[in-house]
Coordinates of C-alpha atoms in Angstrom, one line a residue:
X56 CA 85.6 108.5 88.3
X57 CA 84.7 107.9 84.7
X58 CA 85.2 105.4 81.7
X59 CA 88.9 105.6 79.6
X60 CA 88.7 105.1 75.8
X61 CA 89.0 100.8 76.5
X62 CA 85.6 101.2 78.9
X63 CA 87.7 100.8 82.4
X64 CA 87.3 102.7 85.1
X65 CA 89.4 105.8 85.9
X66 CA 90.3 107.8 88.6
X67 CA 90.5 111.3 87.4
X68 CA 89.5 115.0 88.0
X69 CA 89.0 118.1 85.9
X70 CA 90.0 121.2 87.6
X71 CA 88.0 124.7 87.9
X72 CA 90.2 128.0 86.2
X73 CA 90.7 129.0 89.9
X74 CA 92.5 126.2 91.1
X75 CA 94.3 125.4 88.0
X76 CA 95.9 128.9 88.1
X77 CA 97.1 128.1 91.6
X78 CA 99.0 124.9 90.8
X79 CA 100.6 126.3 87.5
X80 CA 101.7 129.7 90.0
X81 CA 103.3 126.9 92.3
X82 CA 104.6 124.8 90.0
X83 CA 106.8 127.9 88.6
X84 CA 108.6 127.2 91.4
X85 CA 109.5 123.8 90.8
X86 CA 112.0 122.0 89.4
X87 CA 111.9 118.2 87.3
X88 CA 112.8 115.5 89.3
X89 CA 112.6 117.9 92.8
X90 CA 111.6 116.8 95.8
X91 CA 108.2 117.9 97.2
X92 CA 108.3 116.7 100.8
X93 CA 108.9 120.3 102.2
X94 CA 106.5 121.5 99.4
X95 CA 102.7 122.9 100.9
X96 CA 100.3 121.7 99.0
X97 CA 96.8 124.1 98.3
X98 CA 93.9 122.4 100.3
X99 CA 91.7 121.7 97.4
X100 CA 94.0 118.7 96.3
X101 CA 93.7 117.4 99.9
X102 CA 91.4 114.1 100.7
X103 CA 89.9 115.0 103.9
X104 CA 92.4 112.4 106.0
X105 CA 95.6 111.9 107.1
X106 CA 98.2 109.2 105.9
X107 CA 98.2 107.3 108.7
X108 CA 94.6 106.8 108.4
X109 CA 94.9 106.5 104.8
X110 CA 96.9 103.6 104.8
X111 CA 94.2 101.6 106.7
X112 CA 92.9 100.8 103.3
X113 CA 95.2 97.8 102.7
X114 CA 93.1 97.1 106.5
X115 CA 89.9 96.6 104.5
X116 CA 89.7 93.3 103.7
X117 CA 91.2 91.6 107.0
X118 CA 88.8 88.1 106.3
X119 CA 91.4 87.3 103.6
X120 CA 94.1 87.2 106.1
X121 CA 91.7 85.3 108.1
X122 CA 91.3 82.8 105.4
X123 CA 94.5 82.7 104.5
X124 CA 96.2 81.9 108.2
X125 CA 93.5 79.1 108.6
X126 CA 94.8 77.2 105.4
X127 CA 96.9 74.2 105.8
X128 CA 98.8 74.2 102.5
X129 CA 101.5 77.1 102.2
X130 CA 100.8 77.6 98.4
X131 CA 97.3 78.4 99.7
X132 CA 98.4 80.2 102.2
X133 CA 100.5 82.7 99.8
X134 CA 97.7 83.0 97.5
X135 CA 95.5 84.3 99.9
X136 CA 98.0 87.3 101.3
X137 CA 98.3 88.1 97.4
X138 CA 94.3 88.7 97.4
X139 CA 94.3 90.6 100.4
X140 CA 97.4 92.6 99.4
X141 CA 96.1 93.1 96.1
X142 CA 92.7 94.0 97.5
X143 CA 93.6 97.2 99.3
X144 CA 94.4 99.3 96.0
X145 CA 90.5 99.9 95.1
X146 CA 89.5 102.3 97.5
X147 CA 90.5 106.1 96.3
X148 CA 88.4 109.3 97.7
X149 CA 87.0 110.8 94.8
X150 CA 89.1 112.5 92.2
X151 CA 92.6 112.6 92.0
X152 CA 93.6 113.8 95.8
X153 CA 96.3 113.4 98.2
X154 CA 96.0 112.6 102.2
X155 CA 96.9 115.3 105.1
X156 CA 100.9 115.1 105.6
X157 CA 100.8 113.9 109.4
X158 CA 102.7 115.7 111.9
X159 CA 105.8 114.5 114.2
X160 CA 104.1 112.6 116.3
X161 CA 100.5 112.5 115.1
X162 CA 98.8 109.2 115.2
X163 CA 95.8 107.4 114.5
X164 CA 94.3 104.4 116.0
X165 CA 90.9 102.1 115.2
X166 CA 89.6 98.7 116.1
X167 CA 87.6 96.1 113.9
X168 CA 84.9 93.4 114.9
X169 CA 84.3 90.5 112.8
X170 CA 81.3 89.2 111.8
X171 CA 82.0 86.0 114.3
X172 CA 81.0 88.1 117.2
X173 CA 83.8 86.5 118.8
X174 CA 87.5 88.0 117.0
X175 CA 88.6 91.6 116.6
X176 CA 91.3 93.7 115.8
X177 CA 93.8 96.8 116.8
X178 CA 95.2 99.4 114.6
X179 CA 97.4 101.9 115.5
X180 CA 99.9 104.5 112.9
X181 CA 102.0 106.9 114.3
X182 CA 104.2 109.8 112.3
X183 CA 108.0 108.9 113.8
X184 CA 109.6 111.1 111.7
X185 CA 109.2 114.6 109.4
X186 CA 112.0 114.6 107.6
X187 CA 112.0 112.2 106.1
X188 CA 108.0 111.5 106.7
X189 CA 108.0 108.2 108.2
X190 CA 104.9 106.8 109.3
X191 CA 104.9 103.9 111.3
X192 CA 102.1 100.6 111.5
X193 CA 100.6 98.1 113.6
X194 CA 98.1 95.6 113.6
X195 CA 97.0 92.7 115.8
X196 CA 94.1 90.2 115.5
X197 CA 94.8 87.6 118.9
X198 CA 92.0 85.8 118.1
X199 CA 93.4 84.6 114.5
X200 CA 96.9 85.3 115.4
X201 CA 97.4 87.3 112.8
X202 CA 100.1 90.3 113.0
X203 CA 101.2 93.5 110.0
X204 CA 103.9 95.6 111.1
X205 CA 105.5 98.5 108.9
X206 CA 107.3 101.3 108.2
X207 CA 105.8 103.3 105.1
X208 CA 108.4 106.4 103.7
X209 CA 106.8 108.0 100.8
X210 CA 108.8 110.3 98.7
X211 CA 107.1 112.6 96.4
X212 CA 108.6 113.7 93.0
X213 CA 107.6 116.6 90.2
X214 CA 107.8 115.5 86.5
X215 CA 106.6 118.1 84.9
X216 CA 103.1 117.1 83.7
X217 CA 102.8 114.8 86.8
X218 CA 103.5 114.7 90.5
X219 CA 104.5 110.7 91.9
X220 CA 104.8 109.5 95.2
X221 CA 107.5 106.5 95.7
X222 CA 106.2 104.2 98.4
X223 CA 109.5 103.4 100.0
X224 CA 109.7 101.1 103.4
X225 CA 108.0 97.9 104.0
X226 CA 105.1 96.1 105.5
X227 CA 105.6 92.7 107.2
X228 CA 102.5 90.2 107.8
X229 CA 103.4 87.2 110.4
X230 CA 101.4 84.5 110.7
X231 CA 101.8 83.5 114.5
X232 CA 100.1 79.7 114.1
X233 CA 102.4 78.6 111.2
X234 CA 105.7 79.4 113.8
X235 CA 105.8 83.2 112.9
X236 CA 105.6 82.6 109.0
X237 CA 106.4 86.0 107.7
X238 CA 105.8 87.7 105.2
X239 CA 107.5 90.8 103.5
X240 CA 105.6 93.4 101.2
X241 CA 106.5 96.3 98.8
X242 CA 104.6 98.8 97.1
X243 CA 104.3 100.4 93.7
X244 CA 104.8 103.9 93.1
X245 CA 101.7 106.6 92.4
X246 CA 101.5 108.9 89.9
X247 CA 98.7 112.5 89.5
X248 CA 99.1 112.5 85.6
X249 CA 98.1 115.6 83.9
X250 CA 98.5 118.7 86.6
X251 CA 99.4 121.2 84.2
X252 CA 97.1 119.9 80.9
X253 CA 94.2 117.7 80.2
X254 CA 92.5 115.7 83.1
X255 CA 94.4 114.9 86.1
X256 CA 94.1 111.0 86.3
X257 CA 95.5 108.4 89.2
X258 CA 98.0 105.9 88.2
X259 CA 99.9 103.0 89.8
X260 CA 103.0 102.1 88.4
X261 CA 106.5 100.1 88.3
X262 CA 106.8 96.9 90.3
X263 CA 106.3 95.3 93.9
X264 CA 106.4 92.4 95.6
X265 CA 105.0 89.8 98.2
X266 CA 108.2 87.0 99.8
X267 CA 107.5 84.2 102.1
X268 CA 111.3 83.1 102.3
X269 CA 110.0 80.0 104.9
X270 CA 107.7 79.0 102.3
X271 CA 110.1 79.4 99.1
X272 CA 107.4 81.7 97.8
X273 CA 107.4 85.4 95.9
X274 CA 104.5 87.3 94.2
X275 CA 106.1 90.2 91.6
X276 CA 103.3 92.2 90.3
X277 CA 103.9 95.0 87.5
X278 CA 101.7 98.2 87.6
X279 CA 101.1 98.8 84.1
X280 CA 100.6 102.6 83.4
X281 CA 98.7 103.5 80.4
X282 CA 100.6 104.6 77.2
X283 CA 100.1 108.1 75.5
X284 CA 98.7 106.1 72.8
X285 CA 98.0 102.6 73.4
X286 CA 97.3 100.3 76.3
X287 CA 94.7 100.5 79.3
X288 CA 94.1 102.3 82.6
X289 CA 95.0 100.1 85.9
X290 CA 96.3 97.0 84.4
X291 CA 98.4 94.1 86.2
X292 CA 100.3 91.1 85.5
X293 CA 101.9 89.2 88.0
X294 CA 103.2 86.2 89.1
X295 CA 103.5 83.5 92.0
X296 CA 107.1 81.7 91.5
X297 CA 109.1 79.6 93.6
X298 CA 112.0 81.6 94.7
X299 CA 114.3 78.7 94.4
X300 CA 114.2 77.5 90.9
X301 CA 111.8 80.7 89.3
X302 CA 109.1 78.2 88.4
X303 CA 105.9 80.0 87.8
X304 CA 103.4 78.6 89.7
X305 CA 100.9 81.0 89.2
X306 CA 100.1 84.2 86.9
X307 CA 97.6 87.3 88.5
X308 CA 96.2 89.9 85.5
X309 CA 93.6 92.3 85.5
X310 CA 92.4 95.6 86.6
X311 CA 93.6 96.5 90.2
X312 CA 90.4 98.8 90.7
X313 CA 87.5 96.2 89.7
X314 CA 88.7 92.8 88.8
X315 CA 91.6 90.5 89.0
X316 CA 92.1 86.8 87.9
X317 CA 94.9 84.0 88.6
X318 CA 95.5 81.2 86.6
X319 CA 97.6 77.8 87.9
X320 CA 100.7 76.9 85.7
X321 CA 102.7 73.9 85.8
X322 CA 101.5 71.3 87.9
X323 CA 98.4 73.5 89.2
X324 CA 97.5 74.3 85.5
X325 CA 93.9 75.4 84.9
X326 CA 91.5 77.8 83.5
X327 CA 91.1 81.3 84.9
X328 CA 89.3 82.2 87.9
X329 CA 87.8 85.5 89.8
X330 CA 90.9 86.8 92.7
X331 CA 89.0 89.4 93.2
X332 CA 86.3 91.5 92.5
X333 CA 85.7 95.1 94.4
X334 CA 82.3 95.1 93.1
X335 CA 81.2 91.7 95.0
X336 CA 83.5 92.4 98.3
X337 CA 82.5 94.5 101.3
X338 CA 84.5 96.9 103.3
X339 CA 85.2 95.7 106.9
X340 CA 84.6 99.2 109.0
X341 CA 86.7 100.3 111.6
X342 CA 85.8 101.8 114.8
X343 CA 87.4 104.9 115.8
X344 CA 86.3 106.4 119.5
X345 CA 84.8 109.9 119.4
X346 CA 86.6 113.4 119.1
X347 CA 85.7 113.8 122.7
X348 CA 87.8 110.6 123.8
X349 CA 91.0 111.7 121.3
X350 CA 93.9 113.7 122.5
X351 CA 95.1 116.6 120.5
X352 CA 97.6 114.7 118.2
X353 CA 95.1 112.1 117.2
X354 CA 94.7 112.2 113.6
X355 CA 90.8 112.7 112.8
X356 CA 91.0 115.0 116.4
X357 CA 94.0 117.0 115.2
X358 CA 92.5 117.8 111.8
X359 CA 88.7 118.6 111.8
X360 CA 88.9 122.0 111.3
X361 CA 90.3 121.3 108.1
X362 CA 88.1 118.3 107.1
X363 CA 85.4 120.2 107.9
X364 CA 86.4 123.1 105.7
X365 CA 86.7 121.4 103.3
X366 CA 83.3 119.4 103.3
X367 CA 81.9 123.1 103.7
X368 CA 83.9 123.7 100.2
X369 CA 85.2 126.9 102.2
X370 CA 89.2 126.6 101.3
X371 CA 90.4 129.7 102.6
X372 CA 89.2 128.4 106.2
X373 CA 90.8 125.3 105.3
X374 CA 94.2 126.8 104.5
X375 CA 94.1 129.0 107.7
X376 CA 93.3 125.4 109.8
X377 CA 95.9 123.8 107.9
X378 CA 98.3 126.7 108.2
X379 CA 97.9 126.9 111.7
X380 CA 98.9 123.3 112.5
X381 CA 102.1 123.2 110.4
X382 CA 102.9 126.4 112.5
X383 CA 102.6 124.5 115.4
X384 CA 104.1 121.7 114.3
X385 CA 107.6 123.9 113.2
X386 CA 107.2 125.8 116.9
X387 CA 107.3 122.0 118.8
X388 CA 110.6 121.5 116.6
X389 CA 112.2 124.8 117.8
X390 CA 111.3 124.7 121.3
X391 CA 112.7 120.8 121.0
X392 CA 116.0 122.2 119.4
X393 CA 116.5 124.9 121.7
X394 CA 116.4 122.6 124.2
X395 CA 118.2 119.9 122.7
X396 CA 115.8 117.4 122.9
X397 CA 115.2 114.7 120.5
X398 CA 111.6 113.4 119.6
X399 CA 110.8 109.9 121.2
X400 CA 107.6 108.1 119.4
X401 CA 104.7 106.7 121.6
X402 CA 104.3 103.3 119.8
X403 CA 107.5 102.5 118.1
X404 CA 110.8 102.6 118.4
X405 CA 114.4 102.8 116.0
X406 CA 116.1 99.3 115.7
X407 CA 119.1 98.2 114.4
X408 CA 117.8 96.7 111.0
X409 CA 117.2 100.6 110.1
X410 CA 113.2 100.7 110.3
X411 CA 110.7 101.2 113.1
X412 CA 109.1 98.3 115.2
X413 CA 106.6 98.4 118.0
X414 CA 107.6 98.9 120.7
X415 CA 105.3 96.3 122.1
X416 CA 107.1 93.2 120.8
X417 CA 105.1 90.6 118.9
X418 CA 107.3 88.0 120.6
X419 CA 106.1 88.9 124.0
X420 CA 102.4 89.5 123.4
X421 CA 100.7 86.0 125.0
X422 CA 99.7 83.3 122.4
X423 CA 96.1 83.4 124.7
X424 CA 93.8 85.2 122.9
X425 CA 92.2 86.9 125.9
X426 CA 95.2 87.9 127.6
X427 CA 97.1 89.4 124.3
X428 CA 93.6 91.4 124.0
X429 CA 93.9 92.9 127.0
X430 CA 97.5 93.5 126.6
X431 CA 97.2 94.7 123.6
X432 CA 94.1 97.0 124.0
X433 CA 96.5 98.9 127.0
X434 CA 99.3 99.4 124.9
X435 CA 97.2 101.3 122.1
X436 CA 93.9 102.9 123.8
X437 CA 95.5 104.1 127.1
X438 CA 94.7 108.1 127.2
X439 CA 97.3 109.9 129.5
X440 CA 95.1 110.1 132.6
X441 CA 94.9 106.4 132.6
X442 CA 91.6 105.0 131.5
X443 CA 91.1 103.1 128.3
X444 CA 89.2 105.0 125.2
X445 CA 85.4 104.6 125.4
X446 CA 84.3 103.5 122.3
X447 CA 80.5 103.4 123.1
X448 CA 80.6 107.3 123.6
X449 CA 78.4 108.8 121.2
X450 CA 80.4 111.7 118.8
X451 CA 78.9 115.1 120.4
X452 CA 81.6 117.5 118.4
X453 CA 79.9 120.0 116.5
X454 CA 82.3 120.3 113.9
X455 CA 82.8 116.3 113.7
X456 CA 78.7 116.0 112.6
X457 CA 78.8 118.5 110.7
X458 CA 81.8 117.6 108.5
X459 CA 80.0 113.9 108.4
X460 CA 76.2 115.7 107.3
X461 CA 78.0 117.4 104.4
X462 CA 80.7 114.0 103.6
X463 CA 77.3 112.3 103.4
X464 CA 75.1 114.5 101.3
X465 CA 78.2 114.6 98.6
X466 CA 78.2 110.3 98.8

């Protein structure tokens, strides 16, 4: 990451002869506007973790949702989602990478505790579908009765000088204590810039939104990407409006990767004020159990070959890793079609609105925090011999430490 011409910060990456030869031989094969879903990708532009973990970074800042539940006025309310929403676009692995494509029926699951002592949360993603990659989402807090569910289809696209991934699907927040106040979130699209000439740099562009229908209440934000000649890296402008009339109640600018400001309109007119701030904001962990206690198909299990080859900088072991699971992966769908068998997801399930839901119901988890902990914490860390994943267990996998010793001496 380095300063742009305007002194903000950019996301960007300068590639070595080697590996610059290799994306111009595969882009030779490419066409504009193609689409690169089936496309395999050479490990070196790989971040060292799958999608369905990746997308636990909008999962970093759950103490705005906290805040935001506990606030009487809806307009408060709203605000707050917008700053968590709008705080999960920060975090990027360095230089201009893209996460492990997950595999039919990979998944990933994590817990956090709050700094209360007393309130936690469960996380689990699961890969529903190849083709088209779906990957599914949930996320519980029963103490704060707090709920996101989604269904994330990203869509990748060549443009000649730049690859872009279109975020398609949803996420849906519900707020359990204000009578399931819901509330319905889109994403911007993501552009590599500059794969064939100059630096590669990160983008996020075009437009998404946040809607609280019950509360009259919509927050469209515009990714501003930078010209070829004028204008700055990671810029937004946004607004809070009611949905009924289009009075602005609110405006959001700023730079999504450092800082962010909103200023009241109309009848909450006033000067400027910090949103957010990455620099002055810490990263709630999550807790993931050891390798030992993951099955096969669990994410940070099912990959650390590969995430481990690639800490080691040794890409031709990494390709052969990553090789070898896509060749499992398009083995399972043969043996599945010869049999006529069709894949049926662990978590979630196909409903009739098009998109995948848990398939624990959010209307039928209890309202007591205790019990919908338990509940909860059966439905996500049950292994298949019954018991529930040990999270005290130390890691012990050799290839698990020694991916971390090398992931820490490159921090």
């Amino acid at each position: 990451m380095s300063k742009g011409d305007d002194g903000t910060m950019v996301i960007e990456e300068e590639l070595d002869e080697e590996p610059k030869s290799i994306i111009l031989s595969m882009i030779g094969q490419l066409r504009k506007d193609m689409d690169l879903s089936r496309v395999t990708f050479p490990t070196f532009v790989l971040e060292p973790r799958s999608f369905t973990e990746r997308v636990t970074d909008f999962m970093s800042h759950p103490d705005f949702l906290i805040q935001a539940s506990k606030c009487d006025d809806p307009v408060d309310r709203f605000i707050g989602v917008v700053k968590y929403y709008m705080s999960g676009w920060h975090i990027h692995p360095k230089g201009v990478k893209k996460p492990y494509n997950p595999v039919l029926g990979e998944f990933f699951r994590s817990k956090y505790e709050f700094e209360d002592n007393e309130s936690s949360a469960f996380f689990v993603a699961e890969q529903v579908s190849h083709h088209p990659p779906i990957t599914a989402l949930f996320y519980h807090s029963p103490e704060h009765h707090v709920a996101i569910e989604g269904d994330l289809r990203p869509k990748s696209r060549f443009y000649g000088n730049s690859v872009g991934m279109l975020l398609e699907g949803y996420a849906k927040i519900h707020f359990n204590k204000w009578g399931n106040e819901e509330y319905v979130i889109t994403y911007p699209n993501m552009y590599a810039r500059g794969i064939l000439f100059g630096k590669m740099v990160l983008e996020l562009g075009e437009t998404s939104t946040v809607t609280c229908e019950k509360s009259d209440l919509m927050f469209e934000v515009e990714f501003k990407t930078k010209g070829l000649i004028w204008g700055s890296y990671n810029q937004i402008a946004g607004k809070i409006k009611r949905i009924s009339t289009k009075e602005v109640l609110y405006e959001i600018t700023g730079n999504w990767k450092t800082t962010m400001y909103i200023q009241g309109k109309g009848e909450y007119a006033g000067e400027p004020t910090v949103l957010f701030d990455s620099a002055k904001e810490d990263v709630v962990p999550q807790i993931v159990a050891c390798a030992a206690e993951q099955e096969a198909n669990e994410s940070r299990n099912l990959w650390k070959h590969v995430t481990k080859a690639i800490a080691d900088s040794d890409l031709d072991s990494a390709t052969t890793h990553k090789t070898a699971i896509e060749e499992k992966q398009r083995e399972d769908t043969k043996q599945r079609e010869a049999a006529k068998e069709r894949f049926i997801p662990r978590f979630f399930q196909l409903e009739i609105d098009g998109y995948y839901h848990p398939k624990l119901r959010l209307d039928a988890i209890p309202d007591d925090p205790a019990l919908a902990n338990d509940e909860i914490t059966k439905w996500i860390f049950t292994k298949p011999d019954g018991s529930i994943q040990d999270f005290t267990a130390l890691e012990e996998d050799p290839v698990v430490l020694a991916a971390a010793k090398h992931q820490r001496h490159a921090a």
